PDB file of C-alpha atoms and ligand atoms in Angstrom:
ATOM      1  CA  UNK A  13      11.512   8.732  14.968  1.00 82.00           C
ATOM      2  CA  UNK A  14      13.019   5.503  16.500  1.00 92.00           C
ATOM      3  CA  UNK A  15      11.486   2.671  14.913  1.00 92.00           C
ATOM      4  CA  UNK A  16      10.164   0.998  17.844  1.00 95.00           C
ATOM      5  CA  UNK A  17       8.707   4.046  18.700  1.00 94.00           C
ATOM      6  CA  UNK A  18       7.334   4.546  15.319  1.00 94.00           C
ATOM      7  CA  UNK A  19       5.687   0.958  15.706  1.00 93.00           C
ATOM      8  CA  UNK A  20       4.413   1.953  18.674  1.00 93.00           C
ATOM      9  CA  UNK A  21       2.697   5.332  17.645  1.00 93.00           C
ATOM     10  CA  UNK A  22       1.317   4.335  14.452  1.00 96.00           C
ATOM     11  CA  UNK A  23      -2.570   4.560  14.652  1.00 97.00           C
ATOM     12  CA  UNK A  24      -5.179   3.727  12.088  1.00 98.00           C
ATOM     13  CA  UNK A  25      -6.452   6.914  12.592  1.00 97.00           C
ATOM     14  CA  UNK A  26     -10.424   7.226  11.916  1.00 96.00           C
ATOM     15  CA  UNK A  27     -10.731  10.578  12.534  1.00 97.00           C
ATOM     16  CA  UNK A  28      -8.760  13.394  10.102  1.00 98.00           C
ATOM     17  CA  UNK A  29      -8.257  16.624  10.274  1.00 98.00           C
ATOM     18  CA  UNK A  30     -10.347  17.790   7.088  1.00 96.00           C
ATOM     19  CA  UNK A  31      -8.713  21.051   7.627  1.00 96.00           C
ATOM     20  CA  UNK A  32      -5.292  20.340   6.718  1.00 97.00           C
ATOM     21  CA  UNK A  33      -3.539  19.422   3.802  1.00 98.00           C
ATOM     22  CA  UNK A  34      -0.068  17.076   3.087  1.00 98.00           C
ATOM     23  CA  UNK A  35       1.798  18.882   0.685  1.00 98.00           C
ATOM     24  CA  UNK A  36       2.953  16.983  -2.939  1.00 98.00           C
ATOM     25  CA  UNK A  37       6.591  16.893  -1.749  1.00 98.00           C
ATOM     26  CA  UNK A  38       5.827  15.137   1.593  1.00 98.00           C
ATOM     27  CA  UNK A  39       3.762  12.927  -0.900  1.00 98.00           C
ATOM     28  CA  UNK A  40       6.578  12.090  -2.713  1.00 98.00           C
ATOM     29  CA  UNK A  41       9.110  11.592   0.272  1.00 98.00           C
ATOM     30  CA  UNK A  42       6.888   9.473   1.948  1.00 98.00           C
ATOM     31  CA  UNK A  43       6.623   7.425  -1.373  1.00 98.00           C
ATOM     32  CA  UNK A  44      10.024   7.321  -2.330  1.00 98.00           C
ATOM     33  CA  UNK A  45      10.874   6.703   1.037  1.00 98.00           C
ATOM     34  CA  UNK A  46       8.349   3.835   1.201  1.00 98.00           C
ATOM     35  CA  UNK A  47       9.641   2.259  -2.176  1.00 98.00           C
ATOM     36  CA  UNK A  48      12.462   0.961  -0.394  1.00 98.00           C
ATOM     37  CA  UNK A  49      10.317  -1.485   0.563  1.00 98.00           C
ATOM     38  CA  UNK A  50      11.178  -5.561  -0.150  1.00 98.00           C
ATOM     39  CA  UNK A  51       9.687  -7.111  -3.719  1.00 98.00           C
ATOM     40  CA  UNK A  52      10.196 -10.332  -5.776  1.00 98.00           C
ATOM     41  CA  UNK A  53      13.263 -10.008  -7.675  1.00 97.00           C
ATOM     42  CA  UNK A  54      12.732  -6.515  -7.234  1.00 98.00           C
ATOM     43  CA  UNK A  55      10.204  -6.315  -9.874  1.00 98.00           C
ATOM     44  CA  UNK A  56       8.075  -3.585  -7.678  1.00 98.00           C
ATOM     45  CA  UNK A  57       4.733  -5.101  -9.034  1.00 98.00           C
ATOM     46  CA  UNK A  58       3.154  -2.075  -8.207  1.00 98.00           C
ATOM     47  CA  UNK A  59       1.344   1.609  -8.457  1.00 98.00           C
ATOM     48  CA  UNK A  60       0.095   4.106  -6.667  1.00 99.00           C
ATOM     49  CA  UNK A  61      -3.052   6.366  -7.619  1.00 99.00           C
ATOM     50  CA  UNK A  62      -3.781   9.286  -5.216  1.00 98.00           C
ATOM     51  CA  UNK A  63      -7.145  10.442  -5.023  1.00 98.00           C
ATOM     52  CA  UNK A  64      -6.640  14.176  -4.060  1.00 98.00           C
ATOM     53  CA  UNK A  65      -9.635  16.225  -6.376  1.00 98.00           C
ATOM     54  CA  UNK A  66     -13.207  16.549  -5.010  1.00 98.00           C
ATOM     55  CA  UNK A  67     -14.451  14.274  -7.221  1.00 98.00           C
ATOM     56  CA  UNK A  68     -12.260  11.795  -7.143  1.00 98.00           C
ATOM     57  CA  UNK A  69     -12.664  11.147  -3.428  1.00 98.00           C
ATOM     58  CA  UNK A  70     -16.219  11.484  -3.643  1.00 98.00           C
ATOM     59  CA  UNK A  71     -16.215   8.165  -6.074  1.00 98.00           C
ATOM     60  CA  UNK A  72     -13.415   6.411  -4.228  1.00 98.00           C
ATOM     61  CA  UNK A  73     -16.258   7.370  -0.902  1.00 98.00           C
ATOM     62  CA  UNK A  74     -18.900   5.826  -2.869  1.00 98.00           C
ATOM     63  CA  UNK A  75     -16.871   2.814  -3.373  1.00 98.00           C
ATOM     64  CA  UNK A  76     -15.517   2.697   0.099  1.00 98.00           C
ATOM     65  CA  UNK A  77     -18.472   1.940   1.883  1.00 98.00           C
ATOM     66  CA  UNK A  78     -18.882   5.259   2.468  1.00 98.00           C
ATOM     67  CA  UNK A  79     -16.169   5.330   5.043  1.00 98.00           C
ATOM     68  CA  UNK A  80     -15.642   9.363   6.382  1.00 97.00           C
ATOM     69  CA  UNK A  81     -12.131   9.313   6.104  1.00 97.00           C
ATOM     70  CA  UNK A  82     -12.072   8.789   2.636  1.00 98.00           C
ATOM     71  CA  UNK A  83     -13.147  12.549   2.057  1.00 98.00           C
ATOM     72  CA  UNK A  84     -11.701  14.191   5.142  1.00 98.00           C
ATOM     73  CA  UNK A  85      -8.174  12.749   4.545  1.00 98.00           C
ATOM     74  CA  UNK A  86      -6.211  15.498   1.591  1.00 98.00           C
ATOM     75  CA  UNK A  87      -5.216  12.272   0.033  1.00 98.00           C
ATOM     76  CA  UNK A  88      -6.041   8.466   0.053  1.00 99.00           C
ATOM     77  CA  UNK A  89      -4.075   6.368  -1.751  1.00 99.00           C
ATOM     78  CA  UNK A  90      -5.098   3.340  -4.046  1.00 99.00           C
ATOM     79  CA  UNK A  91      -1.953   0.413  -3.637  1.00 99.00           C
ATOM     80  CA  UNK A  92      -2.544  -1.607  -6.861  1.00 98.00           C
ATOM     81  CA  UNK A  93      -0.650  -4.521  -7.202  1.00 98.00           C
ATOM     82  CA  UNK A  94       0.321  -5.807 -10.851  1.00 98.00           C
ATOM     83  CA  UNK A  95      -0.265  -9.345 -11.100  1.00 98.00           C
ATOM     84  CA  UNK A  96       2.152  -9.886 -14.531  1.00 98.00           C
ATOM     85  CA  UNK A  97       4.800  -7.933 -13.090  1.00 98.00           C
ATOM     86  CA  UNK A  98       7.125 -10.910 -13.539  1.00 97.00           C
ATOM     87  CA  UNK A  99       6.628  -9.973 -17.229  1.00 96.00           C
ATOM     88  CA  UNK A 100       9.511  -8.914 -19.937  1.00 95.00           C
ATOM     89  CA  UNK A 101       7.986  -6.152 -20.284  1.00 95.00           C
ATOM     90  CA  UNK A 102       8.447  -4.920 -17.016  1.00 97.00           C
ATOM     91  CA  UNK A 103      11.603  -2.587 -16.968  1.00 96.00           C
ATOM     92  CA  UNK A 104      13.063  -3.140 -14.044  1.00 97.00           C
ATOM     93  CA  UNK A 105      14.365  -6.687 -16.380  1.00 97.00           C
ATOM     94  CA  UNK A 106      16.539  -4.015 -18.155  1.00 97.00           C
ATOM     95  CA  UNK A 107      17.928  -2.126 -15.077  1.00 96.00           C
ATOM     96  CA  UNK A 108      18.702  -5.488 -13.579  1.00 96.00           C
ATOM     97  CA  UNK A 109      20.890  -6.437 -16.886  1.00 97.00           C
ATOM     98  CA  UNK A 110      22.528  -3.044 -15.943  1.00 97.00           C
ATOM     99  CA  UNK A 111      23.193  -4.236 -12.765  1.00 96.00           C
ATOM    100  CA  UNK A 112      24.447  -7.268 -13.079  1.00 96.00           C
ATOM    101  CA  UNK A 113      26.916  -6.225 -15.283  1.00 97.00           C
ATOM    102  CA  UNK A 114      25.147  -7.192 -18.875  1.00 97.00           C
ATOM    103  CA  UNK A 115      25.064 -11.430 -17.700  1.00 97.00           C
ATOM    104  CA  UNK A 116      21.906 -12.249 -20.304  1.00 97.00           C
ATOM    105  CA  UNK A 117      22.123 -15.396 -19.487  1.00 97.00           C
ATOM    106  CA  UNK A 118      21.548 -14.680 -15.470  1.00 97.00           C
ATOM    107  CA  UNK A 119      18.086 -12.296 -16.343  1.00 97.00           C
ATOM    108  CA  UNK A 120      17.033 -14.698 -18.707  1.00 97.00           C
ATOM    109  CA  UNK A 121      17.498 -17.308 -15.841  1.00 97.00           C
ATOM    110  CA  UNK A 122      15.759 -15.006 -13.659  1.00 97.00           C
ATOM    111  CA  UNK A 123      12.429 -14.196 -16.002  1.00 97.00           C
ATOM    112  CA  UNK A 124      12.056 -17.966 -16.216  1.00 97.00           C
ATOM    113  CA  UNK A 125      11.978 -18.276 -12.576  1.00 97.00           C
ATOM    114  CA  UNK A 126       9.734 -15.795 -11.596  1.00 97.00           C
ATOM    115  CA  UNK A 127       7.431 -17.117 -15.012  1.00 97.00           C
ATOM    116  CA  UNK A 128       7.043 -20.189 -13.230  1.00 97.00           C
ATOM    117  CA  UNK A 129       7.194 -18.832  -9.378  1.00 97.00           C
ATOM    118  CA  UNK A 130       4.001 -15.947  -9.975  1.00 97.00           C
ATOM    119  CA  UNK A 131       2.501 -16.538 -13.028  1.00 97.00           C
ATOM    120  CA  UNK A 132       1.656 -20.072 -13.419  1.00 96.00           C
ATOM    121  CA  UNK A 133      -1.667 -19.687 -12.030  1.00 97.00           C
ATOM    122  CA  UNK A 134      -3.939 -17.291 -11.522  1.00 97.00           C
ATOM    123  CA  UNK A 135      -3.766 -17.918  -7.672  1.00 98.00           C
ATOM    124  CA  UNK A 136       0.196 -17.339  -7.981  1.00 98.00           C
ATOM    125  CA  UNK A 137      -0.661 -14.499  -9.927  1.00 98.00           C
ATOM    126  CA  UNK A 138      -3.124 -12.548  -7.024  1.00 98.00           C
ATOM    127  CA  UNK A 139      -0.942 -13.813  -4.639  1.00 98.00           C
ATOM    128  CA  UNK A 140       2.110 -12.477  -6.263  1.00 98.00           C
ATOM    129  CA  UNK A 141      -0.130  -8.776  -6.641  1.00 98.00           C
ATOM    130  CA  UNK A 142      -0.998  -8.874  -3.551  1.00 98.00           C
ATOM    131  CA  UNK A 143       1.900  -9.862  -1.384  1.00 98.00           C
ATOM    132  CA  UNK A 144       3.947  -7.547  -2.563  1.00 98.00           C
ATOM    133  CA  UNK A 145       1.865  -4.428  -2.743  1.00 98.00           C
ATOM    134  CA  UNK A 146       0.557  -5.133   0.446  1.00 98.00           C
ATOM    135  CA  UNK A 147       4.449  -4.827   2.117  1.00 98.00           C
ATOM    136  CA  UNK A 148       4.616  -1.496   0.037  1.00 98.00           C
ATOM    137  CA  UNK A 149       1.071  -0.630   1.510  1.00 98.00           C
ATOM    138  CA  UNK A 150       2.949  -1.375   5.010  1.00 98.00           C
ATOM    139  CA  UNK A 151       5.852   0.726   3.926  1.00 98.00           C
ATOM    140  CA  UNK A 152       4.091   3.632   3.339  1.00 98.00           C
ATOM    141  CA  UNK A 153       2.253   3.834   6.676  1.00 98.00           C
ATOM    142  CA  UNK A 154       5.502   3.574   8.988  1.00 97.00           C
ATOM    143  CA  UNK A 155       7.273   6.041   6.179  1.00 97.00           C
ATOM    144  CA  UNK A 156       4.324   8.397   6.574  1.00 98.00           C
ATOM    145  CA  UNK A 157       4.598   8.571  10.381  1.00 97.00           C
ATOM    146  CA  UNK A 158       8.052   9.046  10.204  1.00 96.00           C
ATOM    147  CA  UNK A 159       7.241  12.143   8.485  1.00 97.00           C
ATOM    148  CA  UNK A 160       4.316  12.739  11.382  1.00 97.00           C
ATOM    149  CA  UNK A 161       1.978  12.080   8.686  1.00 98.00           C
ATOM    150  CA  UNK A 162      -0.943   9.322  10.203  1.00 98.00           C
ATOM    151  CA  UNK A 163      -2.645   7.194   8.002  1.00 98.00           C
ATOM    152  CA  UNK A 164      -5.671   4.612   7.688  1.00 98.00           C
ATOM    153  CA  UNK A 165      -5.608   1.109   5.961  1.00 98.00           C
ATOM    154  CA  UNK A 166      -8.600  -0.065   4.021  1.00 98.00           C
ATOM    155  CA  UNK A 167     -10.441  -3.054   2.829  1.00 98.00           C
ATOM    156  CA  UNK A 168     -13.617  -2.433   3.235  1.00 98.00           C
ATOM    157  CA  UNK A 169     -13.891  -1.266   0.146  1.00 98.00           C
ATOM    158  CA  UNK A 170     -15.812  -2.309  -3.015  1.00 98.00           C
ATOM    159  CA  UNK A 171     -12.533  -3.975  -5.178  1.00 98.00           C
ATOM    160  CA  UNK A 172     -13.979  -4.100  -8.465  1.00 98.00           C
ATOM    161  CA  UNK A 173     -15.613  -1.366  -8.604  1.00 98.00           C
ATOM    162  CA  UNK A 174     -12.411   0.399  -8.010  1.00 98.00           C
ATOM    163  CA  UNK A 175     -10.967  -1.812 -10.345  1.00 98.00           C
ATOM    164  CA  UNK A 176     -13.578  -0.041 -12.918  1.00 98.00           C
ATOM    165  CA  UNK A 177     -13.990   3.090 -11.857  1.00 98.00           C
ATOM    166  CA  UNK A 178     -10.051   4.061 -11.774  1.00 98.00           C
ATOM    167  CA  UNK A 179      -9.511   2.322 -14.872  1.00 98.00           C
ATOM    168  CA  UNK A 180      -7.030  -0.476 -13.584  1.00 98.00           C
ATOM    169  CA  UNK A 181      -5.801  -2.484 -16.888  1.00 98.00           C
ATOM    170  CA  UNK A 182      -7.108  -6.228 -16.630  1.00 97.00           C
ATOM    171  CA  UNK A 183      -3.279  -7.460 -15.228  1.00 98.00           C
ATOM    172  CA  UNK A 184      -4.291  -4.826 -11.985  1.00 98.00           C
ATOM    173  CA  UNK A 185      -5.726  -5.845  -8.641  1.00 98.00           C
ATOM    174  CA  UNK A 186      -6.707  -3.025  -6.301  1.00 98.00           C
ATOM    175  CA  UNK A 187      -5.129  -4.718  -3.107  1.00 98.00           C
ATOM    176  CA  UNK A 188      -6.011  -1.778  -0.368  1.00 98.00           C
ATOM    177  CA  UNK A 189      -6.724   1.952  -0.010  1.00 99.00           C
ATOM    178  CA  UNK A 190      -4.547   4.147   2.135  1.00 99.00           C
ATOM    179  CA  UNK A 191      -5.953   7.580   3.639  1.00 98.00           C
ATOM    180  CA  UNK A 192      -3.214   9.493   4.865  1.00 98.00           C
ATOM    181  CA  UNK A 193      -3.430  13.176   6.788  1.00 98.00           C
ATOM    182  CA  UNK A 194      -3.183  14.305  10.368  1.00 98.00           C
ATOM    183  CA  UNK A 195      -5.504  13.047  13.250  1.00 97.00           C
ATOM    184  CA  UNK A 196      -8.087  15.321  14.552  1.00 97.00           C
ATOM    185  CA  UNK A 197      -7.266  15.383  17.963  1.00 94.00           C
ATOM    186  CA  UNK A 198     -10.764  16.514  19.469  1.00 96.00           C
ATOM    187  CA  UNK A 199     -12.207  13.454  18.309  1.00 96.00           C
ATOM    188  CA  UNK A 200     -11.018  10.818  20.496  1.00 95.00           C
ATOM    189  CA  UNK A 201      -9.820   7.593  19.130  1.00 95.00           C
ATOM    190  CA  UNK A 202     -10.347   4.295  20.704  1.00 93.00           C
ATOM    191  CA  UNK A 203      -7.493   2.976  23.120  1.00 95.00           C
ATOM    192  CA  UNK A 204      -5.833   1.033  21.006  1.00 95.00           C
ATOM    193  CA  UNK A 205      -6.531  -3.023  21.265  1.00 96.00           C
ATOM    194  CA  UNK A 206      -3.841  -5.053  22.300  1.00 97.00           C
ATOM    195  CA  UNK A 207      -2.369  -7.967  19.949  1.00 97.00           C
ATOM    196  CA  UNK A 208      -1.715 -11.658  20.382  1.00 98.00           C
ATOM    197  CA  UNK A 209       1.916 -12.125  21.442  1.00 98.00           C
ATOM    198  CA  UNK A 210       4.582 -14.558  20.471  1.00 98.00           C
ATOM    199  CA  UNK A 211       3.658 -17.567  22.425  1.00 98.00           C
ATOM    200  CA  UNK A 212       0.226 -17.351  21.005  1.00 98.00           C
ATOM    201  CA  UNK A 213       0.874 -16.704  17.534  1.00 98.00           C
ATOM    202  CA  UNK A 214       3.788 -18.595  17.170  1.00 98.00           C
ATOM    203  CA  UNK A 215       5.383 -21.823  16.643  1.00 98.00           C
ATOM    204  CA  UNK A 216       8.982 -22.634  16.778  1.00 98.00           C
ATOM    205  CA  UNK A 217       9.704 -26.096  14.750  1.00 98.00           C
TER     206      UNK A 217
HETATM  207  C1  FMN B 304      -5.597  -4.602   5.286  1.00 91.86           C
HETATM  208  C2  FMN B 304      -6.352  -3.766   6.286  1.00 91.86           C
HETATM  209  C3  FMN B 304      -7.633  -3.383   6.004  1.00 91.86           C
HETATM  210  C4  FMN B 304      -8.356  -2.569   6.880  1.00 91.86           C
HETATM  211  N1  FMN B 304      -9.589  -2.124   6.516  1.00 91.86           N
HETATM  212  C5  FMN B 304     -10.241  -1.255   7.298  1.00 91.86           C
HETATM  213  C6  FMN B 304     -11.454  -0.673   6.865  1.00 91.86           C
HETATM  214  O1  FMN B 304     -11.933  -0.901   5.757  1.00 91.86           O
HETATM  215  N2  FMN B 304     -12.078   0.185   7.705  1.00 91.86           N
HETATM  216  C7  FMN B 304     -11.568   0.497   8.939  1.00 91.86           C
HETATM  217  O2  FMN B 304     -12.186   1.278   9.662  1.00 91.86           O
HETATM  218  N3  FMN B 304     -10.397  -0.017   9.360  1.00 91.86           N
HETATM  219  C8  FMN B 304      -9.702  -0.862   8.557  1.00 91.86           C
HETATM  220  N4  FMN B 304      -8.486  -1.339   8.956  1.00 91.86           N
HETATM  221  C9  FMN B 304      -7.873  -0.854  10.205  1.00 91.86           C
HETATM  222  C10 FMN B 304      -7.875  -1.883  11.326  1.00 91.86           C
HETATM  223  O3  FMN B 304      -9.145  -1.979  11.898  1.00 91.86           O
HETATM  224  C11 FMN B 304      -6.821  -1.478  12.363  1.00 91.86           C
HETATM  225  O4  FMN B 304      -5.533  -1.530  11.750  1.00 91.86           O
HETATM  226  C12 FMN B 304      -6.804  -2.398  13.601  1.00 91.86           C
HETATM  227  O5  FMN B 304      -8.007  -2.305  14.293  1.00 91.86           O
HETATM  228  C13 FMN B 304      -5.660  -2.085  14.546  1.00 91.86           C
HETATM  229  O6  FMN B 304      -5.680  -0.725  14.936  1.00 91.86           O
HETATM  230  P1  FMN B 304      -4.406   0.228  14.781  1.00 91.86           P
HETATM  231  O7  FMN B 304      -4.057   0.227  13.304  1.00 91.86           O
HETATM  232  O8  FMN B 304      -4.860   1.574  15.262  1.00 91.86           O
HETATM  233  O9  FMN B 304      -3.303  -0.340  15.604  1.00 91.86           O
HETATM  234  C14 FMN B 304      -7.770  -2.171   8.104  1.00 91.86           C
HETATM  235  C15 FMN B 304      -6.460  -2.591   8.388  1.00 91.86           C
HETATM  236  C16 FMN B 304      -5.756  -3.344   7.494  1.00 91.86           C
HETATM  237  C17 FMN B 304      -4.337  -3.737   7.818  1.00 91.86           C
END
């Protein structure tokens, strides 16, 4: 799909066909596709849990505000950001020592940087979760319609009870939910609302 296009068609899509499902390897393409998506240093602060069983979609329902989609869709996915993933314990450190060609001194350069850049504070920290997780959130929803799969954004949902009830490690921040599926088409969908242009959201100084 040409990307303007794809910009164009995406939908949040509140109505999904319960009846069909997205297969694992469209999962994964979508995903892999999506993970092409822009991160600090390229430290991918990031996973992905996708609520697929009966019961698992049932609790993430619960702790959606009991938003429909959330059991219709075959999948919703939980984008949690990982607010230490500046850490040296974060592996992509030892791919980019591959990449650079061994230089220690440049990663060690780098770790201090992004030490000081996202995890000074705790407000660098969330920010640094959720800025980057939220691009990969974006990712995923013009991947997935590239593959004609629609999808749904969420926030409305209850944060720390996710947080709890998905067992998220205390360096975790649920930043969003994703449903993704296929729009029901005999449900209609309201016409979509139009956006504040350039000259209205924008400042040139
Ligand atoms: C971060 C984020 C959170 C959202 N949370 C919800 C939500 O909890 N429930 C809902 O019905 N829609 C939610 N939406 C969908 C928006 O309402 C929708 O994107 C907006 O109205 C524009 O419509 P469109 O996506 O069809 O263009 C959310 C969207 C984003 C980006």
């Amino acid at each position: 799909m040409e990307t303007k296009e794809l910009f164009s068609e995406r939908r949040s899509i509140t109505f999904i066909d319960k009846d069909r499902g997205l297969s694992d390897q469209t999962l994964k393409e979508i995903i892999n596709l999506a993970v092409m998506a822009p991160s600090a240093f390229n430290l991918q602060p990031w996973r992905i849990i996708a609520v697929k069983t009966e019961d698992s979609k049932k609790k993430l329902f619960e702790l959606s505000n009991k938003q429909d989609k959330v059991l219709e869709a075959p999948v919703t996915l939980i984008i949690v950001g990982n607010k230490e993933g500046y850490a040296n314990n974060n592996p992509v450190w030892d791919e980019m020592l591959r990449s650079v060609g061994g230089n220690e001194e440049m990663v060690v350069g780098a770790k201090q940087a992004a030490l000081f850049l996202y995890g000074s504070s705790d407000e660098r920290k969330l920010k640094f979760a959720e800025s980057n997780a939220g691009i990969l959130g974006m990712a995923i929803m013009v991947a997935a319609k590239d593959y004609d799969v629609d999808s749904h954004p969420m926030s409305g949902i209850d944060f720390d009870g996710i947080h709890k009830e998905f067992n998220l490690n205390d360096g975790e921040a649920a930043v969003m939910t994703i449903s993704l599926g296929y729009y029901d088409k005999s449900r209609k969908l309201y016409p979509r609302r139009p956006r504040r242009l350039f000259n209205e959201i924008a400042s040139i100084v």
